[in-house]
Amino acid sequence: MNIEDSKFSDNNEEDQKTPLPFLEEEEDQAGQCSDVKECWREYQLEEELADGGKMWNKVTSEGAGDKSESSIEHCWSDVNDIGAMKYADRISIVALYRNLKQLNNIAKEKELVVTKIRDELTTCQLRIKMLEKQLEYVDVEIQKEKEAGNVAALFRLRAVHRRLCTELEDEKDFELKIALTLKENMLEMWWIETEQGKYEALHKQLQKDEEELETQYQEKAEARIHKEKIAALQAEENQLSRKKKEEEAQKECEERHKKMLEVAKKNREKAVSFLRKSMARIHEENAKEEVKTQEHMERRIQAVLSLKNSITSNREKLQALQAWNKAMALEAKKEELKMKEATLAEGGNVAKEIFLHKRLLQHEREKQAFREQQKSRKIEIVSRILQEKASIHKQKNRQSCTKASKSGGKLTDSLLWRRKMWHYIEKTCGHPAGAISQLRCSPAEEQAHGERTAFVGDDVLCESVEDEKEKDKTLVEPEFPGLWSQEYDLHKVSNEDVDTKQVALSVMKNEIFEKKMEEFQTMVFHKQIVSGHEPKGRTFYRKPSYVHFKDFDVGKIYKKKIVLTNASYSVNFCRLVGISECLKDFISIQFEPPGKMSPGMSCEVGVTFKPATDENLEGEVMFMAQTGSFSVPLKCTAKTCIVMHWASTVSDTSASHRRLMSRAKATLRLKFEVCKELSKHMELLPKTGYIQAQSSFTVQLKFLPRHSLPQDAGSYFNEETSVLEVPVTILIADKTKQVNFTVHAIVTTSELEISPAEIDFGYCTIYEAVQTNVTLTNKSILPQEFGFVGLPEFVEIQPNDGFGVLLPLESLTLDIIFKANKAKEYGFELTCKSESNRRFKLSCRAVGVHPPLELSHSLVQFAATALNDVSTATLYVMNSHVSVNHFTHAVPRIDSGEIAHVGPTSFEFHVPEDCPVTVTPSVGTVLPGKKSLIQVSFRPTLSDQLIREEAAQRLGRAAATGAEIQKKKDEKREGKKLNVPITRQHSSRQFPRDGSSKYPSSSSSSEQPESKEIKPDSESYMEAQAFLMRNFRGRFEKYIIPCFVASGDIDEKKDSESLTCSPYNTLFLELHCPAVAPSVVVTSDNGKNTVNFGDVAVGHTIIKQVTIQNISPEKLELGFSVLNPSGPFLLVRPVRILEPGENKALIISFSPNENKLFFEALDIRTAQKNLTLSIMGCGVMPSIVCSVEEVLDMGYVLAREKTTFTFEIQNTSTLTLQYSIQLDSLSPTRNKDQQRLPSFLTSSLQRTEIVGTENYSGLSVFSIFPTQGEIAAGKSQDFVVTFSPDHESLYYLDCLKVVLFGKKIAHVIQLKGAAREHPMFVEGGIPLDVPIESLAVMLPVSSQEALKEELQEPVKSILLVLEHIEGENSLVPAKTELRVGAIRTAQFANKKNVEFSFDNLSLLQKKGFSVEFVKGTVDRGQVKCISVSWVPPADLDTTGPVMETALLTLKGDVKESYQIICMAKVISACAPSN
């Protein structure tokens, strides 16, 4: 099938797809009532808008219309308001008009189709005749060539014959198809004409109805115009009144402005005077500051000079001291050698003598040190007493009488303390060196406290004075003392200097302390507000809550430690204020201020107690924080005599004292006896004794119950109640009297139970600790102290380090923490010792593991992070395994098994699904000796389930409220009243007999919808999310993330393969994640913190707005992080200040300059919290594909006719493209380009115009549709180019440009075409005419003039250039061709085909030229190619070009002649052709 066949089939398919109209009868018009009702609703809406003040616009637009078919449709939209016609008539008019219009359109289309098919059929028949004639001609030529024996020509002719036969068969088949199609379309056209005849009467009636509608519409328009005129007059009156009011208001404004100017002038004069005074005062202050600065500089210079001198002197002293030390060491060695020689000479033990000598020297040094210490203590106490006296004197002068009376009690207390101190000084100085007395209870005190007394053991750490002194020594001392820390040695100066300087220093310290106390008392503390609420409770947690030095001994030193932890939700600080006045002589505090402390951070405070008397003390250690002051109670209790209760445990020894009083006048001899059954368990000491007359005697009763007590005691012991009753007898010698008394005791067990009795910690790496719990139970009815003693270094027990007291029958849970220090198998026992010296064992076992990898931090504590904010921490995964030599260092292994392989080791962090933590990278490989950076991000968010539940609850409450309101409305509507009968009636209505209720109850109506049904983009979901975020009170969560370790490189494994890892080598990362409420939230785009611009064309700019809101109760100052200056994102309009509850918009633009994905993070910073916006967008380079590449040739067309061509443009990019089609002929710079020289006057290199001949009418030769629009991603758009010339020309040119987004030219197509007045043309060769037309308009030629022109000279000339290559095969001719064509058009459908013929061919043949077809015919729409060849004759001179002319005549509707100029030349094979 040829091209014509394919085109016809396409047209036929289009015709078949066109549906036939379904013409409804008048009885079936009810089906269109819905359309008419919709028209009626639209008309009512227009009328309402017109009544609102826009009627005059509508009247104007309606009056401007014509009385065509479109005006009838417009009139019908308002016809219902006129009411002149019936409803059924209006329906029939609309339906008939639509059906008749559709029927006429189809009839016209069908006539056009029939006409086209007939033309195709005629053309096909002519083509068949032409092919038959050509076959006859070819058959004749074949016979001729066969007779002549020309084999080459014979083969060529046979090929032509076969081609002609094939084309003839195709044309005949095509003729049959056209005939069949023509028949079918003729039948359809006849049927349509029949239908048109049926509706001819209705068409006439429709015209009458249209005229009536138009008349009614004009009447209504006139009425509306009258109303508008009245409204216009009223508007003018209103405008005049408004002008008057504005003038009056302007006058009042001017008067107020004058008054304001006068007031401003007066205020300015006052301000100038005040400003002058202020400037003078500022100048004076600046001058004073300059003087102070100069004085300060001079002091600094003097300080530097003195520092330099002190450095020099100290260096000299140090050198002298070093030399003296060396000399003393040499002398000591010499004395030691002399002693050795003397001892050897005497025959004594050298080592013993030297040792004794050294001990003696050391004893002398200690003695001297103790004396100096006593002196320093005395001096210190005296200075403190003087300081106290000075402070009391200062307080008397400053305070009022009332305060002075109160300070009298303090004065007496201080005097009492002073006397005690002097007493202590006298006693201490009176004792020999090294002797320290220990005060205990006197016998009288023991009697006062009771008969049975015992001392309780110490429970605090006690160290000797010498040990404390050695610990306080500083081994590293500065080379010279600075000006800021100069101290004087009290041992090297006189006592008078010490007293005066110490007193002055004490007074100065006292004054500084009082100033600080005043500052702290007047300090303004800051409240901590977190998430809009002020936290209550302590801001610092103290461990222990109070400090108790119990049962101390005078002369010893006691130390304890206090841990202060910031328990608030923000940064805080802690500073030491001081201690109570009564503790200053005995308590010293070691505390270094840590500065700002984040939430959860801790600091330590050291408390040292040096008792000087055996009296109880109470006070507190005072601190100052940002939120206020707090204190730690401190108590010191000396040893006292206490009364012991008579109760004992098995295998525990109890002792009690008995006091015996004698009233006799003589000395008595006593003997104490216990029954034989309990002689093993009970004992009285002494067994015998003497009591003086009128005095007392104390005896000690020792009770040690053994396990055999129930058997030995017999009837004295009750096993059910564990009560023991033992008779004791006191015998008086030389007399028959005896004293009997009974000892009562309750015996209980001393057993402690540990559950479980055995612990298996399993596999534990050396980088982590494993914790398990055990329960310790006291089986006794007495409290028991316990303690785990002898713990290995890899075990820790909490709380209180495994020490404590268990009440009777109490159970306590203990945490056993095991941390392996090497890879081996552990098996050990933990010993719990009770106060009765019983030991209880706890068996433990574990396996230590040394993993191949390790974490730089196993605990990450994030700062308090706001919702939707991000906190980031970094750590490293390290591979320190570089050698398998286990003798030099610890190697990775499990227990004592095989050593791990040295090489790349991979890891993988497994984060739980609901964990708001991201680990990047989560998978990786670490080479030996290297480390990999890991970034851990914490982004707290509200859970989706929590939001859905809150949304469901809110919807349920809203539904319940709505139901109650509706119920009340219904009750009011029915007229119900609140009395008893009506109440019964109401209740009966609620519960009818059939069990159904008329009104739904509140419980049924307030049922909550399921949370799963709520969508994230719904309004209820967003409201719930905003409510929860604003009322978020913070949370603290802990996560433990495992990190699996495997040997090998993960990158070398294929997709289907994986590395094997041991679960025992797993590392664990613990995360502490505190979340708080944000200060700023995003309210736009459903609260999302992501700004996604999507796909944007490169070079274009898109702007988006992000709305933020301040949900905190404070005013916020916002700061923003800096975006990439060379990046595509830009913060166009930032926001600096946000008031509480205020909303403001941020404007962000995106201008991509590359074809890639862009991402940046914008941090919105506040004082404490940040909000991170993720900005992303993709730059896309727009690209298209056009079905036409560079040139679109429209071919030949008759003048004043048109032809079309359709091409396609496909969008191959990922974004929607905005396009516009531009023609250079319609360019705004076209007029300037026309002022240039014509192209035929310039060289070919200077010709830049691309617009050729234009129409005389001024209309564009080429037009295109559509000219602008959008093409979706991956879609295509068809464009129709129309070529419509209005006169003859062969040089119609234009340039079509496809412009994207109004900027980028994506594709350029050159449009060209030609037009003729007659349906024939000749192409080929080199035209010898000018391509630019004259500016004068040429009138069309009449038919008579055309007949005259047939007899004239040829109107056009064509040059044919043929070049023969010399040296090659001389038989190969030089060839070129001419193309003769006939234009297919409907104007000349009945005309014959175009005929052509050559004249004067004999002259051409003489010079070697030959023409393939001398004459012939060309069918409509066909082109005939005529080959012209040249072979130089042997006798022809070819040194110059050979030229000859011939005449080509065309005959169609007119006759045209062309002069064909043939120019030939011979060129060498190596010479370039021109």
Coordinates of N, CA and C in Angstrom, one line a residue, residues 227-343:
K227 N -33.2 50.9 36.0 CA -32.8 50.7 37.4 C -31.4 51.2 37.7
E228 N -30.5 50.9 36.8 CA -29.1 51.2 37.0 C -28.9 52.7 36.9
K229 N -29.7 53.4 36.1 CA -29.6 54.9 36.1 C -30.0 55.5 37.5
I230 N -31.1 54.9 38.0 CA -31.5 55.4 39.3 C -30.4 55.2 40.4
A231 N -29.8 54.0 40.3 CA -28.8 53.6 41.3 C -27.6 54.5 41.1
A232 N -27.3 54.9 39.9 CA -26.1 55.7 39.6 C -26.3 57.1 40.2
L233 N -27.6 57.7 40.1 CA -27.9 59.0 40.7 C -27.7 58.9 42.2
Q234 N -28.2 57.8 42.8 CA -28.0 57.7 44.3 C -26.6 57.6 44.7
A235 N -25.8 56.9 43.9 CA -24.3 56.8 44.2 C -23.6 58.1 44.1
E236 N -24.0 59.0 43.1 CA -23.4 60.3 43.0 C -23.7 61.1 44.2
E237 N -25.0 61.1 44.7 CA -25.3 61.8 45.9 C -24.5 61.3 47.1
N238 N -24.4 60.0 47.3 CA -23.6 59.5 48.4 C -22.1 59.9 48.3
Q239 N -21.6 60.0 47.0 CA -20.2 60.3 46.9 C -20.0 61.8 47.3
L240 N -21.0 62.7 46.9 CA -20.8 64.1 47.3 C -20.8 64.2 48.9
S241 N -21.7 63.5 49.5 CA -21.7 63.5 51.0 C -20.4 63.0 51.6
R242 N -19.9 62.0 51.0 CA -18.6 61.5 51.5 C -17.5 62.5 51.3
K243 N -17.5 63.2 50.2 CA -16.5 64.2 50.0 C -16.5 65.3 51.0
K244 N -17.7 65.7 51.4 CA -17.9 66.7 52.4 C -17.3 66.3 53.8
K245 N -17.7 65.0 54.1 CA -17.1 64.5 55.4 C -15.6 64.4 55.3
E246 N -15.1 64.0 54.2 CA -13.6 63.9 54.1 C -12.9 65.2 54.2
E247 N -13.5 66.2 53.7 CA -12.9 67.6 53.8 C -12.9 68.0 55.2
E248 N -14.0 67.8 55.9 CA -14.1 68.2 57.3 C -13.0 67.4 58.2
A249 N -12.9 66.1 57.9 CA -12.0 65.3 58.6 C -10.5 65.7 58.3
Q250 N -10.3 66.2 57.1 CA -8.9 66.6 56.7 C -8.6 67.9 57.5
K251 N -9.6 68.8 57.6 CA -9.3 70.0 58.4 C -9.0 69.7 59.8
E252 N -9.8 68.8 60.4 CA -9.5 68.4 61.8 C -8.1 67.8 61.9
C253 N -7.7 67.0 61.0 CA -6.4 66.3 61.0 C -5.3 67.4 60.9
E254 N -5.5 68.4 60.1 CA -4.4 69.4 59.9 C -4.3 70.2 61.3
E255 N -5.4 70.5 61.9 CA -5.3 71.2 63.2 C -4.6 70.4 64.2
R256 N -4.9 69.1 64.3 CA -4.2 68.2 65.2 C -2.7 68.1 64.9
H257 N -2.4 68.1 63.6 CA -1.0 68.0 63.2 C -0.2 69.3 63.7
K258 N -0.9 70.4 63.6 CA -0.2 71.7 64.0 C 0.1 71.6 65.5
K259 N -0.9 71.1 66.3 CA -0.7 71.0 67.7 C 0.4 70.1 68.1
M260 N 0.5 69.0 67.3 CA 1.5 68.0 67.6 C 2.9 68.6 67.3
L261 N 3.0 69.4 66.2 CA 4.3 70.0 65.9 C 4.7 70.9 67.0
E262 N 3.8 71.7 67.5 CA 4.1 72.6 68.6 C 4.6 71.9 69.9
V263 N 3.9 70.8 70.2 CA 4.3 70.0 71.3 C 5.7 69.3 71.1
A264 N 5.9 68.9 69.9 CA 7.2 68.2 69.5 C 8.3 69.2 69.7
K265 N 8.1 70.5 69.3 CA 9.2 71.5 69.4 C 9.5 71.7 70.9
K266 N 8.5 71.9 71.7 CA 8.8 72.0 73.1 C 9.5 70.8 73.7
N267 N 9.1 69.6 73.4 CA 9.8 68.4 73.9 C 11.2 68.4 73.4
R268 N 11.4 68.8 72.2 CA 12.8 68.8 71.6 C 13.7 69.7 72.4
E269 N 13.2 70.9 72.7 CA 14.0 71.9 73.5 C 14.4 71.3 74.8
K270 N 13.4 70.6 75.5 CA 13.7 70.0 76.8 C 14.7 68.9 76.6
A271 N 14.6 68.1 75.6 CA 15.5 67.0 75.4 C 16.9 67.5 75.1
V272 N 17.0 68.6 74.4 CA 18.4 69.1 74.1 C 19.1 69.6 75.3
S273 N 18.3 70.2 76.2 CA 18.9 70.6 77.5 C 19.4 69.4 78.3
F274 N 18.5 68.4 78.4 CA 18.9 67.2 79.1 C 20.1 66.5 78.5
L275 N 20.1 66.5 77.2 CA 21.2 65.8 76.5 C 22.5 66.5 76.7
R276 N 22.5 67.8 76.8 CA 23.7 68.5 77.1 C 24.3 68.2 78.5
K277 N 23.3 68.1 79.4 CA 23.8 67.7 80.8 C 24.3 66.3 80.8
S278 N 23.6 65.4 80.1 CA 24.1 64.0 80.1 C 25.5 63.9 79.4
M279 N 25.7 64.7 78.3 CA 27.0 64.6 77.6 C 28.1 65.1 78.5
A280 N 27.8 66.2 79.3 CA 28.8 66.7 80.2 C 29.1 65.7 81.3
R281 N 28.1 65.0 81.8 CA 28.4 64.0 82.8 C 29.1 62.8 82.2
I282 N 28.8 62.5 81.0 CA 29.6 61.4 80.4 C 31.0 61.7 80.2
H283 N 31.3 63.0 79.8 CA 32.7 63.4 79.6 C 33.4 63.3 80.9
E284 N 32.8 63.8 82.0 CA 33.5 63.7 83.3 C 33.7 62.2 83.7
E285 N 32.8 61.4 83.4 CA 33.0 59.9 83.8 C 34.1 59.3 82.9
N286 N 34.2 59.7 81.7 CA 35.2 59.2 80.8 C 36.6 59.7 81.3
A287 N 36.7 60.9 81.7 CA 38.0 61.4 82.2 C 38.4 60.7 83.5
K288 N 37.4 60.4 84.4 CA 37.7 59.6 85.6 C 38.2 58.2 85.2
E289 N 37.5 57.6 84.2 CA 37.9 56.3 83.8 C 39.3 56.3 83.2
E290 N 39.7 57.3 82.5 CA 41.0 57.4 82.0 C 42.1 57.4 83.1
V291 N 41.8 58.3 84.1 CA 42.7 58.4 85.2 C 42.8 57.0 85.9
K292 N 41.7 56.3 86.1 CA 41.7 55.0 86.8 C 42.5 54.0 85.9
T293 N 42.3 54.1 84.6 CA 43.1 53.2 83.7 C 44.6 53.4 83.8
Q294 N 45.0 54.7 83.8 CA 46.4 55.0 84.0 C 47.0 54.4 85.3
E295 N 46.2 54.7 86.4 CA 46.7 54.2 87.7 C 46.7 52.6 87.7
H296 N 45.7 52.0 87.0 CA 45.8 50.5 87.0 C 47.0 50.0 86.2
M297 N 47.3 50.7 85.1 CA 48.4 50.3 84.3 C 49.7 50.5 85.1
E298 N 49.8 51.5 85.8 CA 51.0 51.7 86.6 C 51.1 50.6 87.7
R299 N 50.0 50.2 88.3 CA 50.0 49.2 89.3 C 50.4 47.8 88.6
R300 N 49.9 47.6 87.5 CA 50.3 46.4 86.8 C 51.8 46.4 86.4
I301 N 52.3 47.5 86.0 CA 53.8 47.6 85.7 C 54.6 47.3 86.9
Q302 N 54.2 47.9 88.1 CA 54.9 47.6 89.3 C 54.8 46.2 89.7
A303 N 53.6 45.6 89.5 CA 53.4 44.2 89.8 C 54.3 43.3 89.0
V304 N 54.4 43.6 87.7 CA 55.3 42.8 86.8 C 56.7 42.9 87.2
L305 N 57.2 44.2 87.6 CA 58.5 44.3 88.0 C 58.8 43.6 89.3
S306 N 57.9 43.7 90.3 CA 58.1 42.9 91.5 C 58.1 41.4 91.3
L307 N 57.2 41.0 90.3 CA 57.2 39.6 90.0 C 58.5 39.1 89.4
K308 N 59.1 40.0 88.6 CA 60.4 39.6 88.0 C 61.4 39.5 89.1
N309 N 61.4 40.5 90.0 CA 62.4 40.4 91.1 C 62.2 39.2 92.0
S310 N 60.9 38.8 92.3 CA 60.7 37.7 93.1 C 61.1 36.4 92.4
I311 N 60.9 36.4 91.0 CA 61.4 35.2 90.3 C 62.9 35.0 90.4
T312 N 63.6 36.1 90.3 CA 65.1 36.1 90.4 C 65.5 35.6 91.8
S313 N 64.9 36.2 92.8 CA 65.3 35.8 94.2 C 64.9 34.4 94.5
N314 N 63.8 33.9 94.1 CA 63.4 32.6 94.3 C 64.3 31.6 93.6
R315 N 64.7 31.9 92.4 CA 65.6 31.0 91.7 C 66.9 30.9 92.5
E316 N 67.4 32.0 93.0 CA 68.7 31.9 93.8 C 68.5 31.1 95.0
K317 N 67.3 31.4 95.8 CA 67.1 30.6 97.0 C 66.9 29.1 96.7
L318 N 66.3 28.8 95.6 CA 66.1 27.4 95.2 C 67.4 26.7 94.9
Q319 N 68.3 27.4 94.2 CA 69.6 26.9 93.9 C 70.4 26.7 95.2
A320 N 70.3 27.6 96.1 CA 71.0 27.5 97.4 C 70.4 26.3 98.2
L321 N 69.1 26.2 98.2 CA 68.5 25.1 98.9 C 68.9 23.7 98.4
Q322 N 68.9 23.7 97.0 CA 69.3 22.4 96.4 C 70.8 22.1 96.8
A323 N 71.6 23.1 96.8 CA 73.0 22.8 97.2 C 73.1 22.4 98.6
W324 N 72.3 23.0 99.5 CA 72.3 22.6 100.9 C 71.8 21.2 101.1
N325 N 70.8 20.8 100.4 CA 70.2 19.5 100.5 C 71.3 18.4 100.0
K326 N 72.0 18.8 99.0 CA 73.0 17.8 98.5 C 74.1 17.7 99.6
A327 N 74.5 18.8 100.2 CA 75.6 18.8 101.2 C 75.1 18.0 102.4
M328 N 73.8 18.2 102.9 CA 73.3 17.4 104.0 C 73.2 15.9 103.7
A329 N 72.9 15.6 102.4 CA 72.8 14.2 102.0 C 74.2 13.5 102.1
L330 N 75.3 14.3 101.7 CA 76.6 13.8 101.7 C 77.1 13.6 103.2
E331 N 76.7 14.5 104.0 CA 77.1 14.4 105.4 C 76.4 13.2 106.1
A332 N 75.1 13.0 105.7 CA 74.4 11.8 106.3 C 75.1 10.5 105.8
K333 N 75.5 10.5 104.6 CA 76.2 9.3 104.1 C 77.5 9.1 104.9
K334 N 78.2 10.2 105.1 CA 79.5 10.0 105.8 C 79.3 9.5 107.2
E335 N 78.3 10.1 107.9 CA 78.0 9.6 109.3 C 77.6 8.2 109.3
E336 N 76.8 7.8 108.2 CA 76.4 6.4 108.2 C 77.6 5.5 108.0
L337 N 78.5 5.9 107.2 CA 79.7 5.1 107.0 C 80.6 5.0 108.3
K338 N 80.6 6.2 109.0 CA 81.4 6.2 110.2 C 80.7 5.2 111.2
M339 N 79.4 5.2 111.3 CA 78.7 4.4 112.2 C 78.9 2.9 111.8
K340 N 78.9 2.6 110.6 CA 79.1 1.2 110.2 C 80.5 0.8 110.6
E341 N 81.5 1.6 110.4 CA 82.9 1.3 110.8 C 83.0 1.1 112.3
A342 N 82.4 2.0 113.1 CA 82.4 1.9 114.5 C 81.7 0.6 115.0
T343 N 80.6 0.3 114.4 CA 79.9 -0.9 114.8 C 80.6 -2.2 114.5

